Amino acid sequence: MNDEFPLHADICYLNHAAVSPWPKRTQNAVSKFAAQNTEYGATYYLDWLKVEASLRQRLANLIGSPSSADIALSKSTSEALSIIAYGLEWSEGDEIIISNQEFPSNRIVWESLASKGVKLRIADIDDIEHQDAVEAIAAEINENTKLISISSVQYASGLKVDINRLGKICHSKDILYCIDAIQSLGAIDFDINKNHADFVVADGHKWMMGPEGLALLYVKPTIRDTLSIQQYGWHMVEHRGDYTRKTWEPASDATRFECGSPNMLGIHALNASLSLIEDMGIKTIEQQLQSNIAYLIEQLKTLPNVEILSPIKEADRAGIVTFKIAGVDSNKLYSELMQQSVICACRGGGVRFSPHFYTQKHVIDNAIKKVKSLTHT
């Protein structure tokens, strides 16, 4: 696996929750695609369409969808959420529930519906010692609740929400259920047959180890044609490619949400990255990632005055560990770690480390040593 991730020896890469390095096979796929463009133009376009079909199938497999026809390719998680938010029909007094830990993408889009008379309720999921996240979210449900939108893993704390249990609640109460899976797809197992999601969105540049600019949008087939379409073009029609046809109708499959030309470069990259996930198996990836997270937590605990802000229990965690050290400014520590080639992030009031399944233990050891050196602990 080291051959797939020839990261520079000088860096400790612990930032997969932001932007992941590409596997070697992804670099090779993009290089091949670039060479074909340079030397042959669009000669191989029919082959490129096969790569696109392969990507849709791999994304369908990753979320447990029975058909690649359920998969739309969006530019970003934000765009995918906007397609949902402005495709649904809203009535005055409808309510949406999110949590107080959501990334802005899964908050701003719902706040923007206030002009339509839609109210946003925000569940406090911080106190997981006394009330778990699902209980806190369920407590906000009332007769006006139309949709619950939740991140499967929270970007700052790393809290993993029991999306399967929450999905059962939504299903039993006939509430629409949207999962922002950007911090879980490619890292932990995900199955729409178990979580009853009506919508799933996720960009490919984090745990799926793909490029920025390409995201998954899943809409449950039984409600797909109830979403109004806000973007129009040659690509979203039923008879795509029949350019002389004067009449048109939206495609019956998920491509109805794709108005124009596909991001073929991103498609080649993400398809290659997902092939690695398929080769490894998501359960193996999850096991190895959890082993790395357990090791990271153990090493952080050796630091004096450290406070781990992320969940410790395996059931509540994914691939994110955020920490702070008493008396040390987290923003300053983050900046100094980056200067020392520990690639990380500053989130949620602390420093966020996010290894992946392939991260070697010595990378974590080196990062901890640099934390100790910088904080004099």
mmCIF file of C-alpha atoms in Angstrom:
data_model
loop_
_atom_site.group_PDB
_atom_site.id
_atom_site.type_symbol
_atom_site.label_atom_id
_atom_site.label_comp_id
_atom_site.label_asym_id
_atom_site.label_seq_id
_atom_site.Cartn_x
_atom_site.Cartn_y
_atom_site.Cartn_z
ATOM 1 C CA MET A 1 0.000 0.000 0.000
ATOM 2 C CA ASN A 2 2.997 2.304 0.447
ATOM 3 C CA ASP A 3 3.366 2.287 -3.345
ATOM 4 C CA GLU A 4 -0.096 3.866 -3.635
ATOM 5 C CA PHE A 5 0.784 6.719 -1.264
ATOM 6 C CA PRO A 6 4.344 7.906 -1.935
ATOM 7 C CA LEU A 7 3.943 10.964 0.254
ATOM 8 C CA HIS A 8 7.024 13.107 0.730
ATOM 9 C CA ALA A 9 9.084 11.744 3.617
ATOM 10 C CA ASP A 10 9.325 15.167 5.258
ATOM 11 C CA ILE A 11 5.602 15.596 5.899
ATOM 12 C CA CYS A 12 3.197 14.100 8.428
ATOM 13 C CA TYR A 13 -0.095 14.149 6.567
ATOM 14 C CA LEU A 14 -3.008 14.222 9.031
ATOM 15 C CA ASN A 15 -5.579 16.261 7.122
ATOM 16 C CA HIS A 16 -7.831 13.840 5.241
ATOM 17 C CA ALA A 17 -10.895 15.508 6.748
ATOM 18 C CA ALA A 18 -9.976 18.566 4.658
ATOM 19 C CA VAL A 19 -8.312 17.457 1.401
ATOM 20 C CA SER A 20 -6.796 14.028 0.864
ATOM 21 C CA PRO A 21 -3.680 13.166 -1.104
ATOM 22 C CA TRP A 22 -4.392 11.130 -4.222
ATOM 23 C CA PRO A 23 -3.378 7.506 -4.563
ATOM 24 C CA LYS A 24 -0.714 6.830 -7.162
ATOM 25 C CA ARG A 25 -3.242 5.128 -9.416
ATOM 26 C CA THR A 26 -5.252 8.362 -9.492
ATOM 27 C CA GLN A 27 -2.232 10.336 -10.629
ATOM 28 C CA ASN A 28 -1.660 7.719 -13.334
ATOM 29 C CA ALA A 29 -5.285 7.866 -14.486
ATOM 30 C CA VAL A 30 -5.184 11.656 -14.772
ATOM 31 C CA SER A 31 -1.845 11.548 -16.572
ATOM 32 C CA LYS A 32 -3.221 9.064 -19.081
ATOM 33 C CA PHE A 33 -6.339 11.166 -19.581
ATOM 34 C CA ALA A 34 -4.252 14.294 -20.079
ATOM 35 C CA ALA A 35 -2.030 12.540 -22.613
ATOM 36 C CA GLN A 36 -5.050 11.357 -24.570
ATOM 37 C CA ASN A 37 -6.441 14.898 -24.647
ATOM 38 C CA THR A 38 -3.110 16.335 -25.722
ATOM 39 C CA GLU A 39 -2.310 13.772 -28.413
ATOM 40 C CA TYR A 40 -5.751 12.710 -29.660
ATOM 41 C CA GLY A 41 -8.297 15.289 -28.531
ATOM 42 C CA ALA A 42 -11.716 13.694 -28.023
ATOM 43 C CA THR A 43 -10.912 10.577 -30.064
ATOM 44 C CA TYR A 44 -11.443 8.373 -27.015
ATOM 45 C CA TYR A 45 -14.616 10.076 -25.761
ATOM 46 C CA LEU A 46 -16.665 6.868 -25.944
ATOM 47 C CA ASP A 47 -14.096 5.239 -23.683
ATOM 48 C CA TRP A 48 -14.321 8.206 -21.331
ATOM 49 C CA LEU A 49 -18.072 7.674 -21.096
ATOM 50 C CA LYS A 50 -17.365 4.117 -19.934
ATOM 51 C CA VAL A 51 -15.218 5.564 -17.140
ATOM 52 C CA GLU A 52 -18.121 7.832 -16.207
ATOM 53 C CA ALA A 53 -20.450 4.820 -16.070
ATOM 54 C CA SER A 54 -17.907 2.978 -13.930
ATOM 55 C CA LEU A 55 -17.749 5.882 -11.475
ATOM 56 C CA ARG A 56 -21.528 6.008 -11.108
ATOM 57 C CA GLN A 57 -21.582 2.280 -10.393
ATOM 58 C CA ARG A 58 -18.774 2.545 -7.838
ATOM 59 C CA LEU A 59 -20.562 5.380 -6.056
ATOM 60 C CA ALA A 60 -23.778 3.356 -6.062
ATOM 61 C CA ASN A 61 -21.900 0.409 -4.549
ATOM 62 C CA LEU A 62 -20.302 2.637 -1.919
ATOM 63 C CA ILE A 63 -23.650 3.818 -0.546
ATOM 64 C CA GLY A 64 -25.557 0.571 -1.135
ATOM 65 C CA SER A 65 -27.761 1.841 -3.945
ATOM 66 C CA PRO A 66 -29.136 -0.920 -6.195
ATOM 67 C CA SER A 67 -28.663 1.109 -9.363
ATOM 68 C CA SER A 68 -26.165 3.560 -10.819
ATOM 69 C CA ALA A 69 -29.192 5.370 -12.286
ATOM 70 C CA ASP A 70 -29.725 6.771 -8.779
ATOM 71 C CA ILE A 71 -26.398 8.630 -8.850
ATOM 72 C CA ALA A 72 -26.019 12.228 -9.987
ATOM 73 C CA LEU A 73 -22.644 13.940 -10.271
ATOM 74 C CA SER A 74 -22.585 17.421 -8.788
ATOM 75 C CA LYS A 75 -19.843 20.032 -8.538
ATOM 76 C CA SER A 76 -19.800 20.062 -4.734
ATOM 77 C CA THR A 77 -21.660 19.092 -1.593
ATOM 78 C CA SER A 78 -22.994 22.640 -1.406
ATOM 79 C CA GLU A 79 -24.423 22.474 -4.912
ATOM 80 C CA ALA A 80 -25.975 19.080 -4.199
ATOM 81 C CA LEU A 81 -27.627 20.409 -1.029
ATOM 82 C CA SER A 82 -28.908 23.423 -2.947
ATOM 83 C CA ILE A 83 -30.457 21.167 -5.587
ATOM 84 C CA ILE A 84 -32.363 19.424 -2.790
ATOM 85 C CA ALA A 85 -33.299 22.573 -0.856
ATOM 86 C CA TYR A 86 -34.633 24.426 -3.888
ATOM 87 C CA GLY A 87 -36.152 21.351 -5.498
ATOM 88 C CA LEU A 88 -38.461 20.558 -2.597
ATOM 89 C CA GLU A 89 -41.837 22.252 -2.305
ATOM 90 C CA TRP A 90 -42.113 24.215 0.918
ATOM 91 C CA SER A 91 -45.104 25.585 2.792
ATOM 92 C CA GLU A 92 -45.235 28.377 5.334
ATOM 93 C CA GLY A 93 -44.414 26.899 8.735
ATOM 94 C CA ASP A 94 -42.419 23.895 7.500
ATOM 95 C CA GLU A 95 -39.451 23.110 9.726
ATOM 96 C CA ILE A 96 -35.991 21.636 9.151
ATOM 97 C CA ILE A 97 -33.753 20.175 11.847
ATOM 98 C CA ILE A 98 -29.959 20.242 11.768
ATOM 99 C CA SER A 99 -27.381 20.097 14.567
ATOM 100 C CA ASN A 100 -25.301 22.830 16.151
ATOM 101 C CA GLN A 101 -22.092 21.186 14.886
ATOM 102 C CA GLU A 102 -22.793 21.292 11.156
ATOM 103 C CA PHE A 103 -20.321 22.596 8.598
ATOM 104 C CA PRO A 104 -21.665 25.846 7.067
ATOM 105 C CA SER A 105 -22.684 24.050 3.852
ATOM 106 C CA ASN A 106 -25.308 22.104 5.806
ATOM 107 C CA ARG A 107 -26.586 25.204 7.584
ATOM 108 C CA ILE A 108 -26.508 28.154 5.178
ATOM 109 C CA VAL A 109 -28.567 26.443 2.486
ATOM 110 C CA TRP A 110 -31.383 25.734 4.960
ATOM 111 C CA GLU A 111 -31.172 29.205 6.511
ATOM 112 C CA SER A 112 -31.656 30.633 3.028
ATOM 113 C CA LEU A 113 -35.172 29.163 2.952
ATOM 114 C CA ALA A 114 -36.374 31.592 5.634
ATOM 115 C CA SER A 115 -37.808 33.801 2.884
ATOM 116 C CA LYS A 116 -40.166 30.935 2.050
ATOM 117 C CA GLY A 117 -41.433 30.797 5.624
ATOM 118 C CA VAL A 118 -39.343 27.765 6.530
ATOM 119 C CA LYS A 119 -38.023 27.585 10.079
ATOM 120 C CA LEU A 120 -34.690 26.032 11.018
ATOM 121 C CA ARG A 121 -34.416 24.210 14.333
ATOM 122 C CA ILE A 122 -30.933 23.475 15.647
ATOM 123 C CA ALA A 123 -30.404 20.499 17.934
ATOM 124 C CA ASP A 124 -27.645 20.771 20.554
ATOM 125 C CA ILE A 125 -25.582 17.583 20.234
ATOM 126 C CA ASP A 126 -22.610 18.704 22.330
ATOM 127 C CA ASP A 127 -23.445 16.862 25.554
ATOM 128 C CA ILE A 128 -23.091 13.257 24.400
ATOM 129 C CA GLU A 129 -22.246 12.107 27.925
ATOM 130 C CA HIS A 130 -25.824 12.716 29.051
ATOM 131 C CA GLN A 131 -27.824 12.619 25.797
ATOM 132 C CA ASP A 132 -26.686 11.117 22.540
ATOM 133 C CA ALA A 133 -26.970 12.985 19.262
ATOM 134 C CA VAL A 134 -29.952 11.044 17.970
ATOM 135 C CA GLU A 135 -31.936 11.734 21.144
ATOM 136 C CA ALA A 136 -31.100 15.435 20.953
ATOM 137 C CA ILE A 137 -32.192 15.642 17.311
ATOM 138 C CA ALA A 138 -35.354 13.611 17.886
ATOM 139 C CA ALA A 139 -36.320 15.938 20.737
ATOM 140 C CA GLU A 140 -36.685 18.766 18.193
ATOM 141 C CA ILE A 141 -39.219 16.899 16.046
ATOM 142 C CA ASN A 142 -42.783 18.207 15.965
ATOM 143 C CA GLU A 143 -45.775 18.119 13.629
ATOM 144 C CA ASN A 144 -44.156 20.746 11.365
ATOM 145 C CA THR A 145 -40.905 18.863 10.794
ATOM 146 C CA LYS A 146 -40.493 18.211 7.081
ATOM 147 C CA LEU A 147 -36.811 17.348 6.811
ATOM 148 C CA ILE A 148 -33.806 16.441 8.959
ATOM 149 C CA SER A 149 -30.371 17.105 7.477
ATOM 150 C CA ILE A 150 -27.376 15.815 9.400
ATOM 151 C CA SER A 151 -23.703 15.124 8.815
ATOM 152 C CA SER A 152 -22.828 11.484 9.349
ATOM 153 C CA VAL A 153 -19.617 12.676 11.025
ATOM 154 C CA GLN A 154 -19.207 16.190 12.376
ATOM 155 C CA TYR A 155 -16.315 18.044 10.780
ATOM 156 C CA ALA A 156 -14.837 19.665 13.910
ATOM 157 C CA SER A 157 -15.522 17.297 16.788
ATOM 158 C CA GLY A 158 -15.427 14.104 14.734
ATOM 159 C CA LEU A 159 -18.639 12.913 16.388
ATOM 160 C CA LYS A 160 -20.143 10.010 14.442
ATOM 161 C CA VAL A 161 -23.926 10.181 14.470
ATOM 162 C CA ASP A 162 -25.912 6.950 14.524
ATOM 163 C CA ILE A 163 -27.448 7.681 11.133
ATOM 164 C CA ASN A 164 -29.142 4.288 10.942
ATOM 165 C CA ARG A 165 -31.097 4.865 14.165
ATOM 166 C CA LEU A 166 -31.964 8.420 13.165
ATOM 167 C CA GLY A 167 -33.101 7.158 9.779
ATOM 168 C CA LYS A 168 -35.520 4.721 11.383
ATOM 169 C CA ILE A 169 -37.063 7.570 13.334
ATOM 170 C CA CYS A 170 -37.447 9.698 10.195
ATOM 171 C CA HIS A 171 -38.899 6.764 8.274
ATOM 172 C CA SER A 172 -41.445 5.990 10.996
ATOM 173 C CA LYS A 173 -42.584 9.632 11.137
ATOM 174 C CA ASP A 174 -42.584 10.228 7.360
ATOM 175 C CA ILE A 175 -39.878 12.910 7.655
ATOM 176 C CA LEU A 176 -37.484 13.491 4.769
ATOM 177 C CA TYR A 177 -33.921 12.547 5.660
ATOM 178 C CA CYS A 178 -30.768 14.075 4.161
ATOM 179 C CA ILE A 179 -27.277 12.837 5.056
ATOM 180 C CA ASP A 180 -24.157 14.878 4.390
ATOM 181 C CA ALA A 181 -21.722 11.963 4.173
ATOM 182 C CA ILE A 182 -18.598 13.881 3.177
ATOM 183 C CA GLN A 183 -16.781 12.910 6.395
ATOM 184 C CA SER A 184 -17.690 9.223 6.217
ATOM 185 C CA LEU A 185 -17.828 7.920 2.643
ATOM 186 C CA GLY A 186 -14.556 6.149 1.991
ATOM 187 C CA ALA A 187 -13.778 5.898 5.704
ATOM 188 C CA ILE A 188 -16.629 3.977 7.312
ATOM 189 C CA ASP A 189 -19.360 1.661 6.072
ATOM 190 C CA PHE A 190 -22.496 3.326 4.725
ATOM 191 C CA ASP A 191 -25.721 1.655 3.589
ATOM 192 C CA ILE A 192 -28.864 3.491 2.489
ATOM 193 C CA ASN A 193 -30.825 0.281 3.047
ATOM 194 C CA LYS A 194 -30.045 0.609 6.753
ATOM 195 C CA ASN A 195 -30.179 4.377 7.198
ATOM 196 C CA HIS A 196 -33.301 5.017 5.032
ATOM 197 C CA ALA A 197 -31.771 8.162 3.524
ATOM 198 C CA ASP A 198 -33.868 10.088 1.034
ATOM 199 C CA PHE A 199 -30.861 12.184 0.027
ATOM 200 C CA VAL A 200 -27.112 11.594 0.287
ATOM 201 C CA VAL A 201 -24.473 14.173 -0.620
ATOM 202 C CA ALA A 202 -20.684 13.977 -0.433
ATOM 203 C CA ASP A 203 -17.739 15.593 -2.160
ATOM 204 C CA GLY A 204 -14.962 13.255 -3.286
ATOM 205 C CA HIS A 205 -11.847 15.084 -2.084
ATOM 206 C CA LYS A 206 -11.768 13.911 1.535
ATOM 207 C CA TRP A 207 -11.984 10.257 2.575
ATOM 208 C CA MET A 208 -12.691 9.064 -0.976
ATOM 209 C CA MET A 209 -9.235 10.447 -1.843
ATOM 210 C CA GLY A 210 -10.365 12.075 -5.076
ATOM 211 C CA PRO A 211 -10.259 15.576 -6.570
ATOM 212 C CA GLU A 212 -12.108 18.701 -5.553
ATOM 213 C CA GLY A 213 -14.962 19.728 -7.826
ATOM 214 C CA LEU A 214 -16.917 16.470 -8.036
ATOM 215 C CA ALA A 215 -19.577 15.242 -5.622
ATOM 216 C CA LEU A 216 -22.163 12.519 -5.182
ATOM 217 C CA LEU A 217 -25.853 13.371 -5.151
ATOM 218 C CA TYR A 218 -28.274 10.550 -4.381
ATOM 219 C CA VAL A 219 -32.022 11.107 -4.432
ATOM 220 C CA LYS A 220 -34.328 8.251 -3.540
ATOM 221 C CA PRO A 221 -35.940 7.042 -6.783
ATOM 222 C CA THR A 222 -39.496 7.214 -5.417
ATOM 223 C CA ILE A 223 -39.172 10.958 -4.746
ATOM 224 C CA ARG A 224 -36.791 11.906 -7.556
ATOM 225 C CA ASP A 225 -39.394 13.372 -9.869
ATOM 226 C CA THR A 226 -40.993 15.367 -7.037
ATOM 227 C CA LEU A 227 -37.951 17.663 -6.914
ATOM 228 C CA SER A 228 -38.368 20.672 -9.167
ATOM 229 C CA ILE A 229 -35.401 21.298 -11.440
ATOM 230 C CA GLN A 230 -33.602 24.633 -11.180
ATOM 231 C CA GLN A 231 -30.878 24.147 -13.812
ATOM 232 C CA TYR A 232 -31.479 23.291 -17.448
ATOM 233 C CA GLY A 233 -29.342 22.270 -20.384
ATOM 234 C CA TRP A 234 -28.549 19.629 -22.956
ATOM 235 C CA HIS A 235 -27.350 17.022 -20.453
ATOM 236 C CA MET A 236 -30.402 16.712 -18.182
ATOM 237 C CA VAL A 237 -32.899 15.583 -20.833
ATOM 238 C CA GLU A 238 -34.284 12.141 -21.552
ATOM 239 C CA HIS A 239 -32.959 11.930 -25.101
ATOM 240 C CA ARG A 240 -29.500 13.297 -24.432
ATOM 241 C CA GLY A 241 -27.418 13.438 -27.606
ATOM 242 C CA ASP A 242 -30.372 13.834 -29.971
ATOM 243 C CA TYR A 243 -29.552 17.453 -30.723
ATOM 244 C CA THR A 244 -32.136 17.913 -33.481
ATOM 245 C CA ARG A 245 -35.100 16.983 -31.237
ATOM 246 C CA LYS A 246 -37.322 20.018 -30.638
ATOM 247 C CA THR A 247 -39.220 18.641 -27.657
ATOM 248 C CA TRP A 248 -37.655 17.547 -24.403
ATOM 249 C CA GLU A 249 -38.377 16.228 -20.935
ATOM 250 C CA PRO A 250 -36.155 15.719 -17.892
ATOM 251 C CA ALA A 251 -34.253 12.444 -17.782
ATOM 252 C CA SER A 252 -35.964 9.766 -15.746
ATOM 253 C CA ASP A 253 -32.748 8.907 -13.920
ATOM 254 C CA ALA A 254 -30.564 11.050 -11.663
ATOM 255 C CA THR A 255 -28.857 12.776 -14.582
ATOM 256 C CA ARG A 256 -31.892 15.118 -14.575
ATOM 257 C CA PHE A 257 -29.918 17.073 -11.966
ATOM 258 C CA GLU A 258 -26.880 17.505 -14.263
ATOM 259 C CA CYS A 259 -27.529 20.392 -16.613
ATOM 260 C CA GLY A 260 -24.339 20.477 -18.651
ATOM 261 C CA SER A 261 -21.064 18.851 -19.618
ATOM 262 C CA PRO A 262 -19.547 16.465 -17.081
ATOM 263 C CA ASN A 263 -16.294 17.087 -15.225
ATOM 264 C CA MET A 264 -14.521 14.363 -17.186
ATOM 265 C CA LEU A 265 -11.126 15.068 -15.641
ATOM 266 C CA GLY A 266 -12.567 14.746 -12.136
ATOM 267 C CA ILE A 267 -14.472 11.636 -13.202
ATOM 268 C CA HIS A 268 -11.272 9.864 -14.243
ATOM 269 C CA ALA A 269 -9.591 10.839 -10.969
ATOM 270 C CA LEU A 270 -12.398 9.858 -8.605
ATOM 271 C CA ASN A 271 -13.069 6.612 -10.450
ATOM 272 C CA ALA A 272 -9.441 5.585 -9.943
ATOM 273 C CA SER A 273 -9.527 6.517 -6.248
ATOM 274 C CA LEU A 274 -12.703 4.522 -5.684
ATOM 275 C CA SER A 275 -11.126 1.520 -7.376
ATOM 276 C CA LEU A 276 -8.612 1.474 -4.526
ATOM 277 C CA ILE A 277 -11.417 1.568 -1.950
ATOM 278 C CA GLU A 278 -13.082 -1.345 -3.736
ATOM 279 C CA ASP A 279 -9.818 -3.301 -3.818
ATOM 280 C CA MET A 280 -9.249 -2.758 -0.098
ATOM 281 C CA GLY A 281 -12.871 -3.196 0.979
ATOM 282 C CA ILE A 282 -14.608 -0.557 3.075
ATOM 283 C CA LYS A 283 -14.762 -2.768 6.168
ATOM 284 C CA THR A 284 -11.001 -3.333 6.047
ATOM 285 C CA ILE A 285 -10.456 0.395 5.572
ATOM 286 C CA GLU A 286 -12.680 1.166 8.549
ATOM 287 C CA GLN A 287 -10.861 -1.340 10.748
ATOM 288 C CA GLN A 288 -7.429 0.023 9.849
ATOM 289 C CA LEU A 289 -8.604 3.604 10.303
ATOM 290 C CA GLN A 290 -10.013 2.815 13.732
ATOM 291 C CA SER A 291 -6.714 1.210 14.675
ATOM 292 C CA ASN A 292 -4.933 4.418 13.697
ATOM 293 C CA ILE A 293 -7.409 6.571 15.596
ATOM 294 C CA ALA A 294 -7.054 4.439 18.730
ATOM 295 C CA TYR A 295 -3.272 4.736 18.472
ATOM 296 C CA LEU A 296 -3.468 8.499 17.940
ATOM 297 C CA ILE A 297 -5.655 8.927 21.013
ATOM 298 C CA GLU A 298 -3.243 6.831 23.103
ATOM 299 C CA GLN A 299 -0.300 8.971 22.008
ATOM 300 C CA LEU A 300 -2.161 12.233 22.611
ATOM 301 C CA LYS A 301 -2.929 11.112 26.145
ATOM 302 C CA THR A 302 0.803 11.056 26.869
ATOM 303 C CA LEU A 303 0.871 14.837 26.474
ATOM 304 C CA PRO A 304 0.543 16.810 29.742
ATOM 305 C CA ASN A 305 -2.514 19.066 29.998
ATOM 306 C CA VAL A 306 -4.058 17.721 26.807
ATOM 307 C CA GLU A 307 -7.831 17.794 26.340
ATOM 308 C CA ILE A 308 -9.235 15.597 23.609
ATOM 309 C CA LEU A 309 -12.300 17.345 22.224
ATOM 310 C CA SER A 310 -13.429 14.413 20.081
ATOM 311 C CA PRO A 311 -15.320 11.324 21.230
ATOM 312 C CA ILE A 312 -13.136 8.600 22.714
ATOM 313 C CA LYS A 313 -15.522 5.663 22.367
ATOM 314 C CA GLU A 314 -15.165 3.784 19.080
ATOM 315 C CA ALA A 315 -18.933 3.818 18.505
ATOM 316 C CA ASP A 316 -18.920 7.633 18.498
ATOM 317 C CA ARG A 317 -15.844 8.331 16.401
ATOM 318 C CA ALA A 318 -14.679 8.071 12.793
ATOM 319 C CA GLY A 319 -11.424 9.516 11.438
ATOM 320 C CA ILE A 320 -11.156 12.856 13.258
ATOM 321 C CA VAL A 321 -9.409 13.662 16.549
ATOM 322 C CA THR A 322 -9.419 17.268 17.715
ATOM 323 C CA PHE A 323 -7.433 18.304 20.791
ATOM 324 C CA LYS A 324 -6.126 21.307 22.676
ATOM 325 C CA ILE A 325 -3.490 21.827 25.313
ATOM 326 C CA ALA A 326 -4.134 23.985 28.358
ATOM 327 C CA GLY A 327 -2.294 27.294 28.179
ATOM 328 C CA VAL A 328 -1.462 26.876 24.484
ATOM 329 C CA ASP A 329 -3.180 28.870 21.754
ATOM 330 C CA SER A 330 -4.564 26.297 19.308
ATOM 331 C CA ASN A 331 -4.348 28.627 16.315
ATOM 332 C CA LYS A 332 -0.688 29.314 17.060
ATOM 333 C CA LEU A 333 0.037 25.617 17.581
ATOM 334 C CA TYR A 334 -1.674 24.782 14.303
ATOM 335 C CA SER A 335 0.389 27.366 12.417
ATOM 336 C CA GLU A 336 3.615 26.101 13.963
ATOM 337 C CA LEU A 337 2.751 22.480 13.188
ATOM 338 C CA MET A 338 2.100 23.384 9.560
ATOM 339 C CA GLN A 339 5.500 25.115 9.441
ATOM 340 C CA GLN A 340 6.970 21.884 10.808
ATOM 341 C CA SER A 341 5.275 19.949 7.949
ATOM 342 C CA VAL A 342 2.549 18.403 10.109
ATOM 343 C CA ILE A 343 -0.395 18.898 7.765
ATOM 344 C CA CYS A 344 -3.497 19.345 9.898
ATOM 345 C CA ALA A 345 -6.310 21.828 10.548
ATOM 346 C CA CYS A 346 -7.594 24.163 13.234
ATOM 347 C CA ARG A 347 -11.241 23.374 13.915
ATOM 348 C CA GLY A 348 -13.668 23.495 16.811
ATOM 349 C CA GLY A 349 -11.320 25.347 19.159
ATOM 350 C CA GLY A 350 -8.473 22.867 18.772
ATOM 351 C CA VAL A 351 -6.020 21.221 16.428
ATOM 352 C CA ARG A 352 -7.625 18.563 14.229
ATOM 353 C CA PHE A 353 -5.688 15.468 13.183
ATOM 354 C CA SER A 354 -7.280 13.144 10.633
ATOM 355 C CA PRO A 355 -5.216 10.169 9.464
ATOM 356 C CA HIS A 356 -6.561 7.652 6.952
ATOM 357 C CA PHE A 357 -6.385 3.874 6.855
ATOM 358 C CA TYR A 358 -2.961 3.821 5.168
ATOM 359 C CA THR A 359 -1.299 6.277 7.574
ATOM 360 C CA GLN A 360 1.680 4.616 9.199
ATOM 361 C CA LYS A 361 2.214 4.690 12.945
ATOM 362 C CA HIS A 362 5.565 6.471 12.632
ATOM 363 C CA VAL A 363 3.765 9.405 10.970
ATOM 364 C CA ILE A 364 1.583 9.757 14.065
ATOM 365 C CA ASP A 365 4.642 9.345 16.322
ATOM 366 C CA ASN A 366 6.491 12.113 14.493
ATOM 367 C CA ALA A 367 3.493 14.442 14.736
ATOM 368 C CA ILE A 368 3.202 13.861 18.477
ATOM 369 C CA LYS A 369 6.926 14.519 18.932
ATOM 370 C CA LYS A 370 6.555 17.843 17.167
ATOM 371 C CA VAL A 371 3.553 18.767 19.345
ATOM 372 C CA LYS A 372 5.675 18.005 22.410
ATOM 373 C CA SER A 373 8.549 20.080 21.089
ATOM 374 C CA LEU A 374 6.400 23.052 20.193
ATOM 375 C CA THR A 375 4.489 23.053 23.495
ATOM 376 C CA HIS A 376 7.478 22.156 25.690
ATOM 377 C CA THR A 377 5.554 19.258 27.233
#
